[in-house]
Amino acid sequence: MLDVIQIPVLSDNYVYLARDEASGATAVVDPAVHQPVMDKLDELGWTLTHILNTHHHPDHVGGNMALKDKYGCTVVGARCDAERIPGIDVQVGEGETYDLGESTAKVFEVPGHTSGHIAYWFAGDNALFCGDTLFALGCGRLFEGTPDQMWTSLSKFLDLPGDTRIFCAHEYTQANAAFALSVEPGNDALVRRSAEIDRMRADGIPTVPSTIGVELATNPFLRPGSANLQETIGMTGQDLVAVFAETRRRKDNF
Ligand code: ZN
Ligand code: FE
């Protein structure tokens, strides 16, 4: 079993500790900063054995070297982006697995937000660490990829079990909900979820993790086939990549 601890850092980042209970192997996923991670490890009485990076942005690798210096942990990241991952020791790519103790992660290459973005899926624990690719009610900005690439990347998540937990790297959900409602106002599940998100944020409760099932029902970036979405943005009957691209373009300007 994988024990997952969520650490809010900076203005809206989430860093995760993932500990394989059987072996005690403990990873931090996308350490934006080092001190809050060290503090949490001390509080829990855990030691760090691994860093799992999804992509090279500073708010995902900023703590790598200080953590590696202190704990001598193994840094895991994308083979296709190895030169941009500080301290990388182990390079992984599409379809490969990486064992954190007795918990196994399958790696997806998910270019779009960055060219070398990867995600880690712990199937046995229904946990997906997807960085800035999929967010609760949103998806990452396309800094280094095309809509076609990003749709292909997101499509890798569509068939995961519905109860797969989505451990994304930012708390962007409330703003994402406002946009989602603007493009799919007729989605009752989205309307209900949006109200729930407002209540949670008013109480300071994280809206992350979400699940694949909830995202499939409410996230416009996973729903380019939705008739209501297509109608609202004036793209009825268009192909999925074109609808996704227009949805992403509108979000950039929202
Ligand atoms: Zn990023
Ligand atoms: Fe980020």
Short mmCIF file of C-alpha atoms and ligand atoms in Angstrom, two decimals, residues 55 57 59-60 113-114 132 143 170, ligand 1:
data_model
loop_
_atom_site.label_atom_id
_atom_site.label_comp_id
_atom_site.label_asym_id
_atom_site.label_seq_id
_atom_site.Cartn_x
_atom_site.Cartn_y
_atom_site.Cartn_z
CA HIS A 55 8.74 17.77 -15.57
CA HIS A 57 9.67 23.51 -14.30
CA ASP A 59 8.00 24.73 -9.17
CA HIS A 60 8.46 20.95 -9.64
CA HIS A 113 2.71 21.30 -21.16
CA THR A 114 6.41 20.58 -21.66
CA ASP A 132 0.78 19.82 -14.77
CA PHE A 143 4.12 25.75 -23.39
CA HIS A 170 -1.73 22.72 -8.39
ZN ZN B 1 4.71 23.18 -15.07
#
